[in-house]
Amino acid sequence: MSDSCVDLVVTFLTPDQGGRTRPLQINGYRPHLRVPPDETMLGVEFLGPDGIPPVGTPISALAKLVYEPAVSYSALQPGASIEILEGAHIVGRGHVVGYAA
């Protein structure tokens, strides 16, 4: 398992935008990220912030790249737009700020 992390700014969609209908605890949350138009699903684990994130409002978050080095996360370059997915369902959007060790 990797210790590499990526800094993100993310916005979770409201339920009327197709987002989650129930709140989530972001610390330990394990969705997939995708960098459109690439369909590759990149498994991550959010490491914070603690608490339930607001919906519809951008927040800063840190995500661990859980399958590196077996999976390439090279698409997660600073400035890249991302989608947050639970299965095939988009629950949030954002962008990559940079990498953290």
Tab-separated table of N, CA, C and O in Angstrom:
chain	number	residue	atom	x	y	z
A	1	MET	N	0.843	-1.168	0.000
A	1	MET	CA	0.000	0.000	0.000
A	1	MET	C	0.892	1.237	0.000
A	1	MET	O	1.953	1.263	0.586
A	2	SER	N	0.441	2.282	-0.650
A	2	SER	CA	1.205	3.504	-0.849
A	2	SER	C	1.057	4.473	0.317
A	2	SER	O	0.072	4.464	1.040
A	3	ASP	N	2.065	5.336	0.468
A	3	ASP	CA	1.966	6.440	1.416
A	3	ASP	C	1.810	7.767	0.685
A	3	ASP	O	1.786	8.816	1.318
A	4	SER	N	1.745	7.732	-0.647
A	4	SER	CA	1.598	8.955	-1.434
A	4	SER	C	0.185	9.501	-1.313
A	4	SER	O	-0.785	8.749	-1.263
A	5	CYS	N	0.104	10.835	-1.271
A	5	CYS	CA	-1.196	11.500	-1.132
A	5	CYS	C	-1.295	12.642	-2.131
A	5	CYS	O	-0.289	13.155	-2.610
A	6	VAL	N	-2.519	13.025	-2.412
A	6	VAL	CA	-2.785	14.128	-3.307
A	6	VAL	C	-3.679	15.133	-2.579
A	6	VAL	O	-4.592	14.750	-1.853
A	7	ASP	N	-3.323	16.422	-2.731
A	7	ASP	CA	-4.141	17.503	-2.183
A	7	ASP	C	-5.214	17.852	-3.208
A	7	ASP	O	-4.911	18.034	-4.394
A	8	LEU	N	-6.446	17.967	-2.734
A	8	LEU	CA	-7.576	18.226	-3.616
A	8	LEU	C	-8.424	19.378	-3.083
A	8	LEU	O	-8.422	19.646	-1.884
A	9	VAL	N	-9.153	20.006	-3.977
A	9	VAL	CA	-10.282	20.858	-3.613
A	9	VAL	C	-11.488	20.175	-4.242
A	9	VAL	O	-11.508	19.949	-5.462
A	10	VAL	N	-12.458	19.797	-3.405
A	10	VAL	CA	-13.601	19.027	-3.890
A	10	VAL	C	-14.908	19.659	-3.424
A	10	VAL	O	-14.967	20.321	-2.392
A	11	THR	N	-15.940	19.426	-4.218
A	11	THR	CA	-17.296	19.841	-3.877
A	11	THR	C	-18.196	18.626	-4.035
A	11	THR	O	-18.252	18.037	-5.128
A	12	PHE	N	-18.843	18.227	-2.942
A	12	PHE	CA	-19.790	17.126	-3.025
A	12	PHE	C	-21.117	17.671	-3.530
A	12	PHE	O	-21.577	18.735	-3.105
A	13	LEU	N	-21.713	16.949	-4.471
A	13	LEU	CA	-22.967	17.383	-5.087
A	13	LEU	C	-24.122	17.276	-4.104
A	13	LEU	O	-24.153	16.390	-3.246
A	14	THR	N	-25.073	18.175	-4.241
A	14	THR	CA	-26.290	18.114	-3.439
A	14	THR	C	-27.159	16.972	-3.977
A	14	THR	O	-27.000	16.549	-5.134
A	15	PRO	N	-28.101	16.467	-3.181
A	15	PRO	CA	-28.973	15.401	-3.679
A	15	PRO	C	-29.722	15.781	-4.955
A	15	PRO	O	-29.858	14.956	-5.858
A	16	ASP	N	-30.156	17.036	-5.086
A	16	ASP	CA	-30.874	17.431	-6.302
A	16	ASP	C	-29.953	17.553	-7.512
A	16	ASP	O	-30.422	17.595	-8.643
A	17	GLN	N	-28.634	17.559	-7.287
A	17	GLN	CA	-27.662	17.534	-8.383
A	17	GLN	C	-27.228	16.105	-8.701
A	17	GLN	O	-26.364	15.891	-9.537
A	18	GLY	N	-27.789	15.133	-7.995
A	18	GLY	CA	-27.433	13.731	-8.193
A	18	GLY	C	-26.444	13.204	-7.171
A	18	GLY	O	-25.972	12.079	-7.293
A	19	GLY	N	-26.127	14.006	-6.152
A	19	GLY	CA	-25.181	13.586	-5.127
A	19	GLY	C	-25.794	12.630	-4.111
A	19	GLY	O	-26.933	12.187	-4.256
A	20	ARG	N	-25.030	12.358	-3.080
A	20	ARG	CA	-25.457	11.449	-2.013
A	20	ARG	C	-26.720	11.966	-1.329
A	20	ARG	O	-26.898	13.156	-1.165
A	21	THR	N	-27.543	11.031	-0.890
A	21	THR	CA	-28.735	11.419	-0.134
A	21	THR	C	-28.476	11.369	1.366
A	21	THR	O	-29.241	11.930	2.136
A	22	ARG	N	-27.393	10.691	1.772
A	22	ARG	CA	-27.034	10.625	3.189
A	22	ARG	C	-25.647	11.218	3.387
A	22	ARG	O	-24.767	11.062	2.547
A	23	PRO	N	-25.419	11.907	4.509
A	23	PRO	CA	-24.102	12.482	4.774
A	23	PRO	C	-23.040	11.401	4.930
A	23	PRO	O	-23.350	10.248	5.226
A	24	LEU	N	-21.801	11.779	4.729
A	24	LEU	CA	-20.704	10.838	4.887
A	24	LEU	C	-19.659	11.421	5.826
A	24	LEU	O	-19.527	12.629	5.951
A	25	GLN	N	-18.940	10.548	6.481
A	25	GLN	CA	-17.785	10.922	7.282
A	25	GLN	C	-16.608	10.886	6.308
A	25	GLN	O	-16.263	9.822	5.792
A	26	ILE	N	-16.014	12.033	6.001
A	26	ILE	CA	-15.018	12.076	4.931
A	26	ILE	C	-13.720	11.364	5.306
A	26	ILE	O	-13.099	10.732	4.467
A	27	ASN	N	-13.294	11.445	6.573
A	27	ASN	CA	-12.051	10.795	6.972
A	27	ASN	C	-12.246	9.283	6.912
A	27	ASN	O	-13.092	8.728	7.594
A	28	GLY	N	-11.487	8.604	6.043
A	28	GLY	CA	-11.624	7.170	5.832
A	28	GLY	C	-12.527	6.798	4.666
A	28	GLY	O	-12.653	5.625	4.311
A	29	TYR	N	-13.157	7.776	4.034
A	29	TYR	CA	-14.041	7.568	2.875
A	29	TYR	C	-13.207	7.039	1.711
A	29	TYR	O	-12.134	7.561	1.423
A	30	ARG	N	-13.672	5.978	1.030
A	30	ARG	CA	-12.901	5.312	-0.023
A	30	ARG	C	-13.668	5.241	-1.353
A	30	ARG	O	-14.106	4.168	-1.761
A	31	PRO	N	-13.783	6.367	-2.051
A	31	PRO	CA	-14.416	6.357	-3.375
A	31	PRO	C	-13.353	6.124	-4.447
A	31	PRO	O	-12.193	5.820	-4.145
A	32	HIS	N	-13.748	6.311	-5.686
A	32	HIS	CA	-12.813	6.357	-6.810
A	32	HIS	C	-12.784	7.785	-7.347
A	32	HIS	O	-13.776	8.497	-7.251
A	33	LEU	N	-11.644	8.150	-7.901
A	33	LEU	CA	-11.524	9.412	-8.638
A	33	LEU	C	-11.377	9.073	-10.107
A	33	LEU	O	-10.842	8.026	-10.470
A	34	ARG	N	-11.822	9.987	-10.944
A	34	ARG	CA	-11.679	9.844	-12.400
A	34	ARG	C	-11.318	11.208	-12.947
A	34	ARG	O	-11.822	12.235	-12.475
A	35	VAL	N	-10.432	11.218	-13.969
A	35	VAL	CA	-10.024	12.458	-14.631
A	35	VAL	C	-10.600	12.412	-16.043
A	35	VAL	O	-10.025	11.789	-16.933
A	36	PRO	N	-11.784	13.046	-16.247
A	36	PRO	CA	-12.404	12.998	-17.574
A	36	PRO	C	-11.509	13.625	-18.644
A	36	PRO	O	-10.760	14.539	-18.322
A	37	PRO	N	-11.521	13.140	-19.871
A	37	PRO	CA	-12.441	12.131	-20.396
A	37	PRO	C	-11.985	10.695	-20.157
A	37	PRO	O	-12.665	9.756	-20.563
A	38	ASP	N	-10.854	10.488	-19.462
A	38	ASP	CA	-10.370	9.140	-19.137
A	38	ASP	C	-11.377	8.464	-18.208
A	38	ASP	O	-11.862	9.082	-17.261
A	39	GLU	N	-11.686	7.219	-18.466
A	39	GLU	CA	-12.661	6.471	-17.664
A	39	GLU	C	-11.993	5.655	-16.557
A	39	GLU	O	-12.687	4.961	-15.805
A	40	THR	N	-10.654	5.727	-16.427
A	40	THR	CA	-9.935	4.938	-15.424
A	40	THR	C	-10.376	5.332	-14.020
A	40	THR	O	-10.420	6.513	-13.675
A	41	MET	N	-10.703	4.330	-13.217
A	41	MET	CA	-11.127	4.541	-11.841
A	41	MET	C	-9.901	4.416	-10.940
A	41	MET	O	-9.215	3.394	-10.960
A	42	LEU	N	-9.636	5.453	-10.152
A	42	LEU	CA	-8.463	5.509	-9.289
A	42	LEU	C	-8.900	5.461	-7.831
A	42	LEU	O	-9.504	6.406	-7.324
A	43	GLY	N	-8.607	4.362	-7.151
A	43	GLY	CA	-9.006	4.191	-5.764
A	43	GLY	C	-8.209	5.081	-4.824
A	43	GLY	O	-6.981	5.127	-4.905
A	44	VAL	N	-8.913	5.784	-3.958
A	44	VAL	CA	-8.281	6.657	-2.968
A	44	VAL	C	-8.969	6.475	-1.617
A	44	VAL	O	-10.067	5.916	-1.533
A	45	GLU	N	-8.293	6.954	-0.573
A	45	GLU	CA	-8.885	7.031	0.758
A	45	GLU	C	-8.690	8.440	1.278
A	45	GLU	O	-7.547	8.907	1.395
A	46	PHE	N	-9.781	9.126	1.562
A	46	PHE	CA	-9.678	10.482	2.093
A	46	PHE	C	-9.156	10.426	3.522
A	46	PHE	O	-9.590	9.611	4.327
A	47	LEU	N	-8.207	11.316	3.828
A	47	LEU	CA	-7.589	11.375	5.148
A	47	LEU	C	-8.059	12.596	5.926
A	47	LEU	O	-7.520	12.902	6.978
A	48	GLY	N	-8.991	13.291	5.436
A	48	GLY	CA	-9.500	14.450	6.164
A	48	GLY	C	-10.092	15.441	5.199
A	48	GLY	O	-10.064	15.232	3.996
A	49	PRO	N	-10.655	16.470	5.710
A	49	PRO	CA	-10.734	16.846	7.119
A	49	PRO	C	-11.727	15.971	7.873
A	49	PRO	O	-12.529	15.270	7.264
A	50	ASP	N	-11.655	16.001	9.198
A	50	ASP	CA	-12.604	15.255	10.023
A	50	ASP	C	-13.995	15.867	9.881
A	50	ASP	O	-14.134	17.036	9.563
A	51	GLY	N	-14.980	15.049	10.148
A	51	GLY	CA	-16.353	15.541	10.162
A	51	GLY	C	-17.088	15.263	8.863
A	51	GLY	O	-16.596	14.611	7.959
A	52	ILE	N	-18.295	15.775	8.832
A	52	ILE	CA	-19.170	15.619	7.663
A	52	ILE	C	-18.989	16.836	6.776
A	52	ILE	O	-19.211	17.966	7.215
A	53	PRO	N	-18.551	16.625	5.516
A	53	PRO	CA	-18.321	17.776	4.642
A	53	PRO	C	-19.642	18.411	4.201
A	53	PRO	O	-20.652	17.722	4.052
A	54	PRO	N	-19.637	19.721	4.002
A	54	PRO	CA	-20.837	20.366	3.482
A	54	PRO	C	-21.042	19.969	2.019
A	54	PRO	O	-20.079	19.651	1.319
A	55	VAL	N	-22.276	19.960	1.578
A	55	VAL	CA	-22.541	19.702	0.163
A	55	VAL	C	-22.676	21.028	-0.555
A	55	VAL	O	-23.129	22.020	0.019
A	56	GLY	N	-22.218	21.053	-1.811
A	56	GLY	CA	-22.339	22.257	-2.620
A	56	GLY	C	-21.309	23.325	-2.317
A	56	GLY	O	-21.364	24.411	-2.891
A	57	THR	N	-20.360	23.052	-1.419
A	57	THR	CA	-19.347	24.023	-1.023
A	57	THR	C	-17.961	23.402	-1.174
A	57	THR	O	-17.727	22.303	-0.663
A	58	PRO	N	-17.022	24.067	-1.847
A	58	PRO	CA	-15.672	23.507	-1.998
A	58	PRO	C	-14.952	23.380	-0.651
A	58	PRO	O	-15.076	24.251	0.212
A	59	ILE	N	-14.242	22.258	-0.492
A	59	ILE	CA	-13.410	22.041	0.688
A	59	ILE	C	-12.053	21.508	0.247
A	59	ILE	O	-11.925	20.914	-0.824
A	60	SER	N	-11.046	21.712	1.064
A	60	SER	CA	-9.733	21.115	0.834
A	60	SER	C	-9.724	19.748	1.484
A	60	SER	O	-10.264	19.564	2.578
A	61	ALA	N	-9.099	18.792	0.804
A	61	ALA	CA	-9.036	17.431	1.331
A	61	ALA	C	-7.737	16.772	0.882
A	61	ALA	O	-7.159	17.136	-0.146
A	62	LEU	N	-7.310	15.792	1.644
A	62	LEU	CA	-6.125	15.007	1.332
A	62	LEU	C	-6.582	13.586	1.062
A	62	LEU	O	-7.396	13.043	1.811
A	63	ALA	N	-6.090	12.985	-0.028
A	63	ALA	CA	-6.488	11.624	-0.378
A	63	ALA	C	-5.251	10.761	-0.608
A	63	ALA	O	-4.332	11.152	-1.332
A	64	LYS	N	-5.243	9.597	0.022
A	64	LYS	CA	-4.158	8.633	-0.128
A	64	LYS	C	-4.378	7.814	-1.396
A	64	LYS	O	-5.497	7.386	-1.682
A	65	LEU	N	-3.305	7.591	-2.148
A	65	LEU	CA	-3.363	6.813	-3.393
A	65	LEU	C	-3.165	5.346	-3.014
A	65	LEU	O	-2.051	4.840	-2.973
A	66	VAL	N	-4.242	4.644	-2.725
A	66	VAL	CA	-4.171	3.349	-2.063
A	66	VAL	C	-3.576	2.217	-2.896
A	66	VAL	O	-3.066	1.262	-2.316
A	67	TYR	N	-3.609	2.292	-4.204
A	67	TYR	CA	-3.117	1.181	-5.021
A	67	TYR	C	-1.789	1.469	-5.709
A	67	TYR	O	-1.328	0.679	-6.529
A	68	GLU	N	-1.158	2.598	-5.403
A	68	GLU	CA	0.146	2.909	-5.976
A	68	GLU	C	1.186	2.014	-5.312
A	68	GLU	O	1.098	1.766	-4.111
A	69	PRO	N	2.163	1.460	-5.978
A	69	PRO	CA	2.560	1.703	-7.354
A	69	PRO	C	1.937	0.758	-8.382
A	69	PRO	O	2.195	0.892	-9.568
A	70	ALA	N	1.109	-0.190	-7.942
A	70	ALA	CA	0.525	-1.144	-8.883
A	70	ALA	C	-0.385	-0.459	-9.903
A	70	ALA	O	-0.531	-0.931	-11.021
A	71	VAL	N	-0.997	0.665	-9.507
A	71	VAL	CA	-1.869	1.439	-10.394
A	71	VAL	C	-1.213	2.796	-10.620
A	71	VAL	O	-0.712	3.406	-9.677
A	72	SER	N	-1.214	3.265	-11.853
A	72	SER	CA	-0.657	4.586	-12.159
A	72	SER	C	-1.687	5.674	-11.860
A	72	SER	O	-2.821	5.627	-12.348
A	73	TYR	N	-1.261	6.639	-11.059
A	73	TYR	CA	-2.090	7.793	-10.737
A	73	TYR	C	-1.582	9.031	-11.483
A	73	TYR	O	-1.865	10.149	-11.082
A	74	SER	N	-0.873	8.837	-12.574
A	74	SER	CA	-0.239	9.937	-13.300
A	74	SER	C	-1.241	10.957	-13.847
A	74	SER	O	-0.883	12.102	-14.104
A	75	ALA	N	-2.489	10.574	-14.011
A	75	ALA	CA	-3.509	11.519	-14.496
A	75	ALA	C	-3.837	12.589	-13.456
A	75	ALA	O	-4.375	13.640	-13.790
A	76	LEU	N	-3.505	12.333	-12.192
A	76	LEU	CA	-3.817	13.283	-11.120
A	76	LEU	C	-2.727	14.342	-11.022
A	76	LEU	O	-1.994	14.434	-10.043
A	77	GLN	N	-2.612	15.151	-12.049
A	77	GLN	CA	-1.636	16.237	-12.106
A	77	GLN	C	-2.245	17.519	-11.552
A	77	GLN	O	-3.458	17.728	-11.653
A	78	PRO	N	-1.423	18.393	-10.965
A	78	PRO	CA	-1.957	19.666	-10.472
A	78	PRO	C	-2.778	20.395	-11.548
A	78	PRO	O	-2.353	20.479	-12.701
A	79	GLY	N	-3.957	20.836	-11.164
A	79	GLY	CA	-4.858	21.516	-12.087
A	79	GLY	C	-5.853	20.600	-12.769
A	79	GLY	O	-6.832	21.077	-13.349
A	80	ALA	N	-5.642	19.281	-12.713
A	80	ALA	CA	-6.556	18.341	-13.372
A	80	ALA	C	-7.922	18.363	-12.704
A	80	ALA	O	-8.032	18.348	-11.479
A	81	SER	N	-8.968	18.381	-13.512
A	81	SER	CA	-10.336	18.281	-13.003
A	81	SER	C	-10.631	16.828	-12.690
A	81	SER	O	-10.228	15.930	-13.437
A	82	ILE	N	-11.336	16.576	-11.582
A	82	ILE	CA	-11.657	15.214	-11.180
A	82	ILE	C	-13.142	15.062	-10.913
A	82	ILE	O	-13.844	16.047	-10.662
A	83	GLU	N	-13.585	13.821	-10.966
A	83	GLU	CA	-14.913	13.437	-10.524
A	83	GLU	C	-14.724	12.443	-9.378
A	83	GLU	O	-13.799	11.635	-9.403
A	84	ILE	N	-15.599	12.505	-8.385
A	84	ILE	CA	-15.600	11.549	-7.277
A	84	ILE	C	-16.751	10.593	-7.537
A	84	ILE	O	-17.896	11.034	-7.737
A	85	LEU	N	-16.438	9.293	-7.551
A	85	LEU	CA	-17.449	8.302	-7.898
A	85	LEU	C	-17.645	7.262	-6.808
A	85	LEU	O	-16.687	6.838	-6.167
A	86	GLU	N	-18.889	6.862	-6.650
A	86	GLU	CA	-19.257	5.690	-5.867
A	86	GLU	C	-19.860	4.734	-6.876
A	86	GLU	O	-20.969	4.962	-7.364
A	87	GLY	N	-19.099	3.727	-7.250
A	87	GLY	CA	-19.500	2.885	-8.369
A	87	GLY	C	-19.457	3.746	-9.619
A	87	GLY	O	-18.484	4.451	-9.860
A	88	ALA	N	-20.520	3.738	-10.407
A	88	ALA	CA	-20.588	4.563	-11.611
A	88	ALA	C	-21.252	5.909	-11.352
A	88	ALA	O	-21.412	6.713	-12.259
A	89	HIS	N	-21.619	6.176	-10.097
A	89	HIS	CA	-22.389	7.374	-9.731
A	89	HIS	C	-21.451	8.515	-9.308
A	89	HIS	O	-20.677	8.373	-8.363
A	90	ILE	N	-21.537	9.650	-9.998
A	90	ILE	CA	-20.727	10.821	-9.655
A	90	ILE	C	-21.377	11.520	-8.454
A	90	ILE	O	-22.530	11.930	-8.518
A	91	VAL	N	-20.599	11.644	-7.363
A	91	VAL	CA	-21.120	12.278	-6.154
A	91	VAL	C	-20.398	13.599	-5.833
A	91	VAL	O	-20.781	14.310	-4.912
A	92	GLY	N	-19.348	13.903	-6.610
A	92	GLY	CA	-18.627	15.140	-6.374
A	92	GLY	C	-17.683	15.451	-7.520
A	92	GLY	O	-17.431	14.617	-8.390
A	93	ARG	N	-17.177	16.683	-7.503
A	93	ARG	CA	-16.235	17.139	-8.523
A	93	ARG	C	-15.189	18.012	-7.831
A	93	ARG	O	-15.401	18.499	-6.719
A	94	GLY	N	-14.091	18.222	-8.510
A	94	GLY	CA	-13.061	19.084	-7.937
A	94	GLY	C	-11.852	19.158	-8.836
A	94	GLY	O	-11.943	18.909	-10.039
A	95	HIS	N	-10.715	19.487	-8.207
A	95	HIS	CA	-9.462	19.545	-8.960
A	95	HIS	C	-8.289	19.220	-8.043
A	95	HIS	O	-8.391	19.305	-6.817
A	96	VAL	N	-7.193	18.835	-8.690
A	96	VAL	CA	-5.964	18.484	-7.988
A	96	VAL	C	-5.184	19.748	-7.724
A	96	VAL	O	-4.972	20.566	-8.623
A	97	VAL	N	-4.729	19.913	-6.473
A	97	VAL	CA	-3.891	21.051	-6.097
A	97	VAL	C	-2.429	20.649	-6.220
A	97	VAL	O	-1.613	21.397	-6.763
A	98	GLY	N	-2.071	19.483	-5.735
A	98	GLY	CA	-0.684	19.021	-5.784
A	98	GLY	C	-0.528	17.722	-5.029
A	98	GLY	O	-1.507	17.098	-4.625
A	99	TYR	N	0.739	17.311	-4.843
A	99	TYR	CA	1.046	16.063	-4.138
A	99	TYR	C	1.629	16.340	-2.778
A	99	TYR	O	2.287	17.352	-2.569
A	100	ALA	N	1.398	15.430	-1.848
A	100	ALA	CA	1.992	15.475	-0.515
A	100	ALA	C	2.582	14.100	-0.222
A	100	ALA	O	2.069	13.090	-0.738
A	101	ALA	N	3.638	14.050	0.566
A	101	ALA	CA	4.251	12.753	0.891
A	101	ALA	C	3.631	12.157	2.136
A	101	ALA	O	3.092	12.817	2.959
